[in-house]
Coordinates of C-alpha atoms and ligand atoms in Angstrom, one line a residue:
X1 CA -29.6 -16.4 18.9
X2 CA -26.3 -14.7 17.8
X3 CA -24.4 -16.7 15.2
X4 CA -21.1 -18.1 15.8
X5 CA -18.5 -19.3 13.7
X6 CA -16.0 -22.0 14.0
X7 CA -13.1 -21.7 11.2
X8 CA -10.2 -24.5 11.1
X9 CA -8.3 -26.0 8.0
X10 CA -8.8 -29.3 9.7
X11 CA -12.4 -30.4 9.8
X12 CA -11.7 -33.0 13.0
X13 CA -11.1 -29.8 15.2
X14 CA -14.5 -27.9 13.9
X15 CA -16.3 -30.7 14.9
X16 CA -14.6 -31.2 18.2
X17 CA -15.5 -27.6 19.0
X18 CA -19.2 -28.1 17.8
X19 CA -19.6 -31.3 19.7
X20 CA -19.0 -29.1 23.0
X21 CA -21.1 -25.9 21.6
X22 CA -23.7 -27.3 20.0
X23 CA -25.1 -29.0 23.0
X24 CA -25.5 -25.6 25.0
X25 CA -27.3 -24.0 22.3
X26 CA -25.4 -21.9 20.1
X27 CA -26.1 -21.5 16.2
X28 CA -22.8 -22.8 14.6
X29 CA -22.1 -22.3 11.0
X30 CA -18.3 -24.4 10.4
X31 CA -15.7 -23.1 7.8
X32 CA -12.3 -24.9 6.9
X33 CA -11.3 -22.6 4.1
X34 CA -11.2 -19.2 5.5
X35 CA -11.7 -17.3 2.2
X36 CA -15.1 -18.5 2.4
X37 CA -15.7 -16.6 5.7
X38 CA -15.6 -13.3 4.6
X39 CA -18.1 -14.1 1.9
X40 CA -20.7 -15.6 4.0
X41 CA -20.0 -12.8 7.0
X42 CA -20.6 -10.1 4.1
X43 CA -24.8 -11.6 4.4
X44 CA -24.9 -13.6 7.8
X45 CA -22.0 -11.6 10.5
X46 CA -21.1 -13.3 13.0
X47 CA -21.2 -12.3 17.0
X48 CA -18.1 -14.4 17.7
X49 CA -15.4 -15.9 15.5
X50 CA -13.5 -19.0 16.7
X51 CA -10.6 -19.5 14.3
X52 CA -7.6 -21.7 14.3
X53 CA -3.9 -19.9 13.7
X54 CA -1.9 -21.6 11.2
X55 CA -4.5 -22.1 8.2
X56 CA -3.6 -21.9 4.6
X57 CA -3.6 -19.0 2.6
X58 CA -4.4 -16.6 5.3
X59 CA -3.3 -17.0 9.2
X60 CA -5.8 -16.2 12.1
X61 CA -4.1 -12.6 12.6
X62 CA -4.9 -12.0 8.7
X63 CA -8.6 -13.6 9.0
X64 CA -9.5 -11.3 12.2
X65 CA -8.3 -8.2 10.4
X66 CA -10.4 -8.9 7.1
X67 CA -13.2 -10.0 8.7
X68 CA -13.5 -7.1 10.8
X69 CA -13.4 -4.9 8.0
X70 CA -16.6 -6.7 7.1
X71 CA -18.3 -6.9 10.4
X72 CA -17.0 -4.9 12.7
X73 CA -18.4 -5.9 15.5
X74 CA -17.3 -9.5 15.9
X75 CA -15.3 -10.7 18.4
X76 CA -12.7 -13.5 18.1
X77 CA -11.6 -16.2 20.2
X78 CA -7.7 -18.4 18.5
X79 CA -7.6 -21.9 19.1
X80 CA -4.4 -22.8 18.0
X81 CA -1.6 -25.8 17.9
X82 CA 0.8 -23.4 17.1
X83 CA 0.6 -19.8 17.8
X84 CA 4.0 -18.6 19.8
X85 CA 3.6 -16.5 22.7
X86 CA 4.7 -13.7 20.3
X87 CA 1.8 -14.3 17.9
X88 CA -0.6 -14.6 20.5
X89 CA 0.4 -10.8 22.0
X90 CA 0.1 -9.8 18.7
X91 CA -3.3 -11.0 18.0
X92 CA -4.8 -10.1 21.8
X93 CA -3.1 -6.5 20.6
X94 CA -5.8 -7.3 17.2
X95 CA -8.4 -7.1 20.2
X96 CA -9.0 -11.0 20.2
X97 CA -10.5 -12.1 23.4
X98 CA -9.1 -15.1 24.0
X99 CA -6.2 -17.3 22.3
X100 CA -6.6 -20.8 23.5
X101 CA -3.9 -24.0 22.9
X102 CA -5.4 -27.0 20.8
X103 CA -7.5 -29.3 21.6
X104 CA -9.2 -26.6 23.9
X105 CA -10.7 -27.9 26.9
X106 CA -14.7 -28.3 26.8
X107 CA -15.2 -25.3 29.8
X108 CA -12.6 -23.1 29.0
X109 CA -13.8 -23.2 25.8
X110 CA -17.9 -22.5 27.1
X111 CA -16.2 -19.6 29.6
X112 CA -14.5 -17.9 26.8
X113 CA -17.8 -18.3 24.0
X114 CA -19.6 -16.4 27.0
X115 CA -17.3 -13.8 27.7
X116 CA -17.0 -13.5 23.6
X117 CA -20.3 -12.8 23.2
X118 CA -20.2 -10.0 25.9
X119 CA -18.0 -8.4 24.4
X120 CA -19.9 -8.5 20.9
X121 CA -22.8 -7.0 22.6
X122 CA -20.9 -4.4 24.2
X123 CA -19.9 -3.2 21.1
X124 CA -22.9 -3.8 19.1
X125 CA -24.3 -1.6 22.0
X126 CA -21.6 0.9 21.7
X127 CA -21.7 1.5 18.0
X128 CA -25.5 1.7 18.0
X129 CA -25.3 4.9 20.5
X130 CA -22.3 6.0 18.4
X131 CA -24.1 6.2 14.9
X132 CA -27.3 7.6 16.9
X133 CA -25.2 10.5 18.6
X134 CA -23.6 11.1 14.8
X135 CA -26.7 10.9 13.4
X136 CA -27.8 13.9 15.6
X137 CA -24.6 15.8 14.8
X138 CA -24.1 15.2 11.2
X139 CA -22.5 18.1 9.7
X140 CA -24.1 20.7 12.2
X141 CA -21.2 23.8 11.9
X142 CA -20.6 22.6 8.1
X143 CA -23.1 25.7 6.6
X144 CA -23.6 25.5 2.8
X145 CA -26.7 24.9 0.4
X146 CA -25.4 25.5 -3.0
X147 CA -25.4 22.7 -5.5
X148 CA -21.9 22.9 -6.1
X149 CA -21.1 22.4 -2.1
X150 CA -23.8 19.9 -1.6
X151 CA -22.3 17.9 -4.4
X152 CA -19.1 17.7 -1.5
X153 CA -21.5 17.3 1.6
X154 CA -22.6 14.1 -0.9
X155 CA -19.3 12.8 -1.4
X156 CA -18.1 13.7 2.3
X157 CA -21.2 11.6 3.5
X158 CA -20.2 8.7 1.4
X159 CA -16.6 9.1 2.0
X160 CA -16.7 9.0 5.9
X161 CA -17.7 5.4 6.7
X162 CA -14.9 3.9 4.7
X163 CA -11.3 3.9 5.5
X164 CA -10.3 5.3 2.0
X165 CA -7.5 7.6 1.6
X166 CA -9.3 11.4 1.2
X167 CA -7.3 14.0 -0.7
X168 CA -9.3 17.5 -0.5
X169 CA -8.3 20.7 -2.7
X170 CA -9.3 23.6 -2.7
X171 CA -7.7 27.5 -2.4
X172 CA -6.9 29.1 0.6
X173 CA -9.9 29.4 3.3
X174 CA -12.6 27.3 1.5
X175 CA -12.9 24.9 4.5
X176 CA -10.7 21.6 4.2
X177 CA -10.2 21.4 7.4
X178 CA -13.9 22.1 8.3
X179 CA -14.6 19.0 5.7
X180 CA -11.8 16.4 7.2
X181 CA -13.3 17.1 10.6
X182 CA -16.6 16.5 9.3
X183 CA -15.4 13.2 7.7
X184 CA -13.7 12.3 11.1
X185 CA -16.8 12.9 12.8
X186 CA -18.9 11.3 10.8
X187 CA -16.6 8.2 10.8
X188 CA -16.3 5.1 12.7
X189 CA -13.6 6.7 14.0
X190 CA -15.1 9.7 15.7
X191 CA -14.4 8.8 19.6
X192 CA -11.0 8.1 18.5
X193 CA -8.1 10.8 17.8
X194 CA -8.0 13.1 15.2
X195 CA -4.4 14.1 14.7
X196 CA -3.7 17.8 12.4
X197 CA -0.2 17.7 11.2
X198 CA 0.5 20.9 9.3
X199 CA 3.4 20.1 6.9
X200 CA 4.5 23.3 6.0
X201 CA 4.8 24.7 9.0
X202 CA 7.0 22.2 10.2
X203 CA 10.5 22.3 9.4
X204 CA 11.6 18.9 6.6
X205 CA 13.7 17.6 9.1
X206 CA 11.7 17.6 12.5
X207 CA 8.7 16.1 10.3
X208 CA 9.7 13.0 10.1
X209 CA 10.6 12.3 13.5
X210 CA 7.2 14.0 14.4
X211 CA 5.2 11.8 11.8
X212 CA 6.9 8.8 12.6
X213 CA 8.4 9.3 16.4
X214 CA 12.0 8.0 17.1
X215 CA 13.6 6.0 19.9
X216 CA 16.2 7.4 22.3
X217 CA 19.3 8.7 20.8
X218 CA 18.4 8.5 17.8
X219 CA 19.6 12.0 16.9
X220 CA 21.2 15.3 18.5
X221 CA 18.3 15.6 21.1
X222 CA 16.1 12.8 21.1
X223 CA 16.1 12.2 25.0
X224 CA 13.6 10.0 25.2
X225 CA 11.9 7.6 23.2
X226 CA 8.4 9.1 21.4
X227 CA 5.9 7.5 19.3
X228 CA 5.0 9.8 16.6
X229 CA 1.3 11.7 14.6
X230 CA 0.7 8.5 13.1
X231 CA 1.0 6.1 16.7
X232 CA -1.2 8.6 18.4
X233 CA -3.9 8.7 15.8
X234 CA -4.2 5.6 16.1
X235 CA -7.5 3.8 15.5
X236 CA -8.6 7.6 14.5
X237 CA -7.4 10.1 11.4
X238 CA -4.4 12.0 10.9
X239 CA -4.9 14.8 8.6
X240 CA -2.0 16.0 6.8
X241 CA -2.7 19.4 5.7
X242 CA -0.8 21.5 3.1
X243 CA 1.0 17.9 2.1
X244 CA 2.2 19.2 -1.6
X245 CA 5.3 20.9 1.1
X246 CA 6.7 17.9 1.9
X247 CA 10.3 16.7 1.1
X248 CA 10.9 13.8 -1.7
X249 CA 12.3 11.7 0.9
X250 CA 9.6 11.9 3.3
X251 CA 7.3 11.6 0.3
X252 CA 8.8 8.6 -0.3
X253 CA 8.6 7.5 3.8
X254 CA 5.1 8.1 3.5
X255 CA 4.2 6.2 0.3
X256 CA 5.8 3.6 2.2
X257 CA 3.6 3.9 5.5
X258 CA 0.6 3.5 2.9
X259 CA 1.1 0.7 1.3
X260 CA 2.1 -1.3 4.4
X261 CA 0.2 0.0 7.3
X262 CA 3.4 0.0 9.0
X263 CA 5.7 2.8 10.3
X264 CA 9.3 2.1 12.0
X265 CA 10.5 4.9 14.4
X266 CA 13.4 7.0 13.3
X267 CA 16.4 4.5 15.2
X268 CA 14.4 1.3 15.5
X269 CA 14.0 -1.4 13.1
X270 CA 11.0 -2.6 14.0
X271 CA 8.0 -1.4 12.1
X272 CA 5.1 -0.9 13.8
X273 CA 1.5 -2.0 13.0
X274 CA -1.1 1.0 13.0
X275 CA -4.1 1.6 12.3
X276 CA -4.9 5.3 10.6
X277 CA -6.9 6.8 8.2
X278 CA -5.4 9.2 6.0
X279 CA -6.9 12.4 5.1
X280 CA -4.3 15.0 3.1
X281 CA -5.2 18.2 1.9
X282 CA -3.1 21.2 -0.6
X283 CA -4.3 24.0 -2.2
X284 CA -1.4 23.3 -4.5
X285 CA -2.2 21.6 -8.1
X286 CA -0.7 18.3 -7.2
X287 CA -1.2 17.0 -10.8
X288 CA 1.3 19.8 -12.3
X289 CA 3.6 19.2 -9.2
X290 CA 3.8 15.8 -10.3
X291 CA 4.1 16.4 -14.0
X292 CA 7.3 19.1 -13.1
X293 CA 8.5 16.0 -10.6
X294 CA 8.3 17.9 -7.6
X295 CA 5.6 15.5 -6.0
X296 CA 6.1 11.1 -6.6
X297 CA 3.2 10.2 -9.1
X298 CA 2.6 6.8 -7.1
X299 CA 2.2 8.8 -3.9
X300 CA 0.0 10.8 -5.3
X301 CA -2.1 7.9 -6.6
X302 CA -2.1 6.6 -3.0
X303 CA -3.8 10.0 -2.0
X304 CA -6.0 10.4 -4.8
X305 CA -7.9 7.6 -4.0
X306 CA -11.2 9.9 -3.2
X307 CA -10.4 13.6 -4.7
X308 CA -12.7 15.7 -2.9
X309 CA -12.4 19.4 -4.6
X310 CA -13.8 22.2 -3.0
X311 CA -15.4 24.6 -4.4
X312 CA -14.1 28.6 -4.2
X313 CA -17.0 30.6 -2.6
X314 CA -17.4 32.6 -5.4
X315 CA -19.0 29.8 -7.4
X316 CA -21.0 28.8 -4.4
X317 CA -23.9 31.1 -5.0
X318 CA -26.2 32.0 -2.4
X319 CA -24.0 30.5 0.4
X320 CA -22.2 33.4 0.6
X321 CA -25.4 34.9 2.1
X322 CA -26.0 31.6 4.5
X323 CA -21.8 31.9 5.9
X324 CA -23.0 35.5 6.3
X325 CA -25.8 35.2 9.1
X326 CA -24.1 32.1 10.3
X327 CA -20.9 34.1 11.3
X328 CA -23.2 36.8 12.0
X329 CA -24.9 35.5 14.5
X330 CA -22.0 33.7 16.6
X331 CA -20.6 37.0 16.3
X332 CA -23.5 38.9 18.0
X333 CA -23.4 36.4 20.6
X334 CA -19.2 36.2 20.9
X335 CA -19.4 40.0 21.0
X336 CA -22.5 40.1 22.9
X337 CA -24.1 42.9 20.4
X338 CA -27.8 42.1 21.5
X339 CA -28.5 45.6 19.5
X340 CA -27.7 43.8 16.2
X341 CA -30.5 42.7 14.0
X342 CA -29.4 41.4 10.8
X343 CA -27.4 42.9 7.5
X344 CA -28.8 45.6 5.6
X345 CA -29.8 45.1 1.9
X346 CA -26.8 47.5 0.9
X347 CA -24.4 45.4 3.0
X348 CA -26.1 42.1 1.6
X349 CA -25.6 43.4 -2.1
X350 CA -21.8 44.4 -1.6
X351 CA -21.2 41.1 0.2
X352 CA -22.7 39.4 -3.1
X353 CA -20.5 41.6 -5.4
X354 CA -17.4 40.7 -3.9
X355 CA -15.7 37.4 -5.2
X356 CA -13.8 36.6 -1.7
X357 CA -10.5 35.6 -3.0
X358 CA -10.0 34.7 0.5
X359 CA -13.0 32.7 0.7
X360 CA -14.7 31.6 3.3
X361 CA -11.9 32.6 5.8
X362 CA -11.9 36.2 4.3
X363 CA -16.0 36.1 4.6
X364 CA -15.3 35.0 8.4
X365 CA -13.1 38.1 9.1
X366 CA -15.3 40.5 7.7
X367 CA -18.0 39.7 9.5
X368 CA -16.7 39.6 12.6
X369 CA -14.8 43.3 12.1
X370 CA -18.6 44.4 11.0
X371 CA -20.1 43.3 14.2
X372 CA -17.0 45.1 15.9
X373 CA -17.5 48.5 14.1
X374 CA -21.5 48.8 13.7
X375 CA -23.2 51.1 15.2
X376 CA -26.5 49.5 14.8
X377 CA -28.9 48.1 14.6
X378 CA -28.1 46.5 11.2
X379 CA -24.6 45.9 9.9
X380 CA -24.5 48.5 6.9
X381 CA -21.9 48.8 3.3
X382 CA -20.0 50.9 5.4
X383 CA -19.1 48.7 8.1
X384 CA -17.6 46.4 5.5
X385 CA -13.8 46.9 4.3
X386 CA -13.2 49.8 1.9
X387 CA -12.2 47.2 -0.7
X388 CA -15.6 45.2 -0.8
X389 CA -17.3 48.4 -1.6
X390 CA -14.8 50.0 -3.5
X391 CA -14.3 46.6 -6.1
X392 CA -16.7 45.8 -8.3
X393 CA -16.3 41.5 -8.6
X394 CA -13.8 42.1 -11.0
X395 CA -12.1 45.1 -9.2
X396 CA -8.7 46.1 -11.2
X397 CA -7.0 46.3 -7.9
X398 CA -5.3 49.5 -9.1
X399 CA -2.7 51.0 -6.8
X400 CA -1.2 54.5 -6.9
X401 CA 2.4 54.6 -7.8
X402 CA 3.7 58.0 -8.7
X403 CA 7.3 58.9 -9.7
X404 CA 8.4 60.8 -6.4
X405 CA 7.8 57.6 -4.4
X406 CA 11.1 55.4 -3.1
X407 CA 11.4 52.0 -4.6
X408 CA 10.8 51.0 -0.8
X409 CA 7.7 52.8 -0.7
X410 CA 6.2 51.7 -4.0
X411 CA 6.9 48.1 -2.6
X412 CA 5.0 48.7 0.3
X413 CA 1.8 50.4 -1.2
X414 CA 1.7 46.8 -3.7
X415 CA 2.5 44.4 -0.7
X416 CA -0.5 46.1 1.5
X417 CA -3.0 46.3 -1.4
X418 CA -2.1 43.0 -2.2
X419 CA -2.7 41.2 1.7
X420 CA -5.8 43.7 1.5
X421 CA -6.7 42.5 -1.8
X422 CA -6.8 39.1 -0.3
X423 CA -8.6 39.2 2.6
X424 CA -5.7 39.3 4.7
X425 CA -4.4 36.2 3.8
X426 CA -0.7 35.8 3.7
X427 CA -0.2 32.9 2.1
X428 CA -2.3 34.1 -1.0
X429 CA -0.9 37.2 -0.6
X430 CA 2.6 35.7 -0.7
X431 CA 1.5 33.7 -3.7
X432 CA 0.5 36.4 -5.8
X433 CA 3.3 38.6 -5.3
X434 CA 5.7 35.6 -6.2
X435 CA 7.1 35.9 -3.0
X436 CA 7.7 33.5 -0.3
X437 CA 5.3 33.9 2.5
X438 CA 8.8 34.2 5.1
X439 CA 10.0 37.5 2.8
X440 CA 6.9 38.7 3.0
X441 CA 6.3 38.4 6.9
X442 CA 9.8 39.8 6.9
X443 CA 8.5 43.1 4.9
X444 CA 5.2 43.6 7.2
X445 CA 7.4 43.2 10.2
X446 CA 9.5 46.3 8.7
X447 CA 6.3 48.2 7.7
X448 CA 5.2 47.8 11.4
X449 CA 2.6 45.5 10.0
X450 CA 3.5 42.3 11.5
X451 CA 0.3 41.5 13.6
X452 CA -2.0 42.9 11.3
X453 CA -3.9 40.1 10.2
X454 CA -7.1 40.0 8.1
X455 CA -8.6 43.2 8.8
Ligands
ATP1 N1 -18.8 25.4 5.2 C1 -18.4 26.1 6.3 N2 -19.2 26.3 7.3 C2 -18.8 27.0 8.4 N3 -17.6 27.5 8.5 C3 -16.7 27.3 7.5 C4 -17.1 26.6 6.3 N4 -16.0 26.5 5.5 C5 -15.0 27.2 6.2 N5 -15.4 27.7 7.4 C6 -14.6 28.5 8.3 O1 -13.7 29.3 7.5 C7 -12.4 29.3 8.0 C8 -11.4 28.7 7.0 O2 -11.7 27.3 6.8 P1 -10.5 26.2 6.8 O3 -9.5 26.5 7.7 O4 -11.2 24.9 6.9 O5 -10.0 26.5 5.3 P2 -8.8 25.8 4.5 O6 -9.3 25.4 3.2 O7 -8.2 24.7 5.3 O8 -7.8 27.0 4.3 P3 -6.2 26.9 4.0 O9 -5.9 26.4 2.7 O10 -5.8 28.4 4.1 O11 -5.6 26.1 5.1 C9 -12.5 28.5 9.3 O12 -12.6 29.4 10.4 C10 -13.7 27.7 9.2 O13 -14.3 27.4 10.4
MG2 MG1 -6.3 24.6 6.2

């Protein structure tokens, strides 16, 4: 018999409803101080929740939000003396079935209980195929066995059900974005949006109006009005990637968004309520950004709420070998290289050696050039990059610079061994050069190199 519970300050009302329930069978537990609802939901939830509006210390809208945190499942009918037509949009916006005026008549009442209940089977129904179809899917495409990754395939498990703020780190290519899907998709979340906002690559003043979405007019070019990442995410996750880039102000915007759950469209002054879990990532030190003032300590608080680090591939051990036939073998099939067998033991001992400062990226790219270039039947040490073979794991990374070269040309030699060095990867490349990653696409564009990506 699904439980039911009846939750007014005013103990005359719960017993007018009980009087009507009651006699049709229903299992009523009565509440008239709604703190002690969430307690007793937390061991004995509820199917339906019939609460009253006004109540003190926390209103109906207040009670069905907390309370669904707890058991997600319930559904909610207001009675109230009080609610405006405002509050009752509001709350049917909350997904409450029904808001009803006080005293609610004795069949109304019985209709709405029944449809109520429906509804909580519905979703009871829903969720239970939900979690079995995740249960199926957990982490299939997320490859790793190491200790140091399963420690994150721990915490990402834990992580996922809970609406907690994620902040993952890690350098370039070591699969934060492969871990916030996970994390979507193993959340309550998963048939909802998942919304990738890349920060850097947007410019400062565009990302606001994208995060937040702006009404008409509202500047040069806003023709319309747009909701913005954070609205369309809604109920799902919006993962802001590379967030150590963004501006102070919008650091500031965000923080704000945070603590409120509420955003306001660039022109409008009306926040709006939503509903979004937060997952950030950098491969920027955001603890030093914060201690040189570059990055608000209390935003990054707000983030840090669940660090998730992952680890470089290098110190991942045998996964290396695992990514390997992995990418391997959608790469035979991609390619459609049936006259592939495996890696050879030299190939397998040079892909050990290396220490992938591109990661798992880098690892990605040279196995898919390998397939490309093999002759077959086995990938061998010479269908891997000249650089894998020619570095020992600590590799000097020596280039040739003689006396005779241009200052143009010596630059060029170090900015190619450099990208090479890294897999391919700009932005590491960038970084280690201590140039921005715009100069440097600038130089390759001059070389000639400009689509040259990882090899
Ligand atoms: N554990 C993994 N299993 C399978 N594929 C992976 C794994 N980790 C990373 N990859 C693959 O490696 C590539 C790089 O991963 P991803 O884009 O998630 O890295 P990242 O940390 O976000 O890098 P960046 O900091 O440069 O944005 C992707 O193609 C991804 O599919
Ligand atoms: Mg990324």
């Amino acid at each position: 018999m699904p439980l039911v519970y009846v939750v007014d300050d005013d103990p005359v009302t719960c017993e007018a409803i009980t009087a009507v329930l009651e006699p049709a069978g229903h299992e009523l537990r009565t509440f008239t101080r709604p703190a002690e609802v969430l307690e007793a939901a937390t061991t004995a939830p509820p199917a339906v929740t019939i609460t009253d509006f006004a109540m003190p210390g926390m209103n109906g809208l207040e009670l069905v939000d907390a309370l669904r945190r707890v058991s997600p499942d319930t559904t909610f009918l207001v009675v109230s003396g009080q609610a405006t037509v405002e509050d009752a949009v509001e709350l049917m916006k909350h997904g409450v079935v029904d808001v009803m005026v006080k005293p609610p008549r004795a069949r109304a009442l019985r209709r709405a209980l029944a449809l109520a209940l429906s509804q909580h089977r519905l979703a009871a129904e829903n969720r239970r195929l939900r979690e079995a179809l995740r249960a199926h899917r957990s982490l299939s495409g997320v490859i790793g066995a190491s200790p140091a990754f399963e420690k994150v395939l721990r915490l990402v498990e834990k992580v996922a059900p809970t609406d907690t703020t994620v902040l993952l780190t890690g350098e370039t290519g070591t699969g934060k974005e492969v871990i916030a899907d996970a994390i979507h998709e193993l959340s309550r979340r998963a048939d909802r949006p998942l919304v990738k906002v890349h920060c850097a690559a947007i410019p400062a003043t565009l990302l606001e109006a994208q995060l937040f979405g702006h009404v008409r007019g509202a500047f040069t070019g806003a023709v319309k009005d747009r909701h913005g990442f954070f609205e369309e995410a809604g109920g799902g996750t919006l993962f802001l990637d590379e967030i150590g880039e963004i501006s102070q102000e919008l650091q500031t915007k965000l923080l704000r968004v945070l603590q409120t759950g509420e955003v306001q469209r660039l022109g409008e002054s009306q926040p709006r309520h939503v509903d979004v879990r937060v997952i950030a990532a950098t491969n920027r030190d955001l603890e030093q950004e914060v201690r040189e003032g570059r990055f608000r300590e209390d935003l990054f608080y707000r983030l840090h709420v669940i660090p998730i680090e992952i680890p470089p591939l290098r110190s991942r051990g045998d996964d290396v070998l695992l990514l390997a036939r992995h990418f391997f073998d959608r790469e035979r099939e991609r390619q459609g290289r049936d006259d592939l067998r495996g890696l050879s033991a030299d190939a397998v001992a040079v892909l050990r050696a290396w220490d992938w400062p591109g990661n798992v990226r880098e690892l990605e790219n040279v196995l898919q050039r390998a397939v490309t270039l093999a002759e077959g039947p086995e990938i061998t040490a010479t269908d891997l990059p000249d650089r894998l073979r020619a570095g020992t794991t600590t590799g000097t990374g020596a280039i040739e610079i003689t006396a005779d070269m241009t200052l143009r040309d010596a630059e060029r030699v170090l900015i190619l061994a450099t990208l090479e060095r890294c897999g391919g990867n700009r932005k590491e490349a960038a970084a280690r050069l201590g140039i921005s990653q715009a100069t440097l696409y600038r130089k390759l564009a001059q070389y000639g190199a400009g689509e040259t990506d990882a090899p």
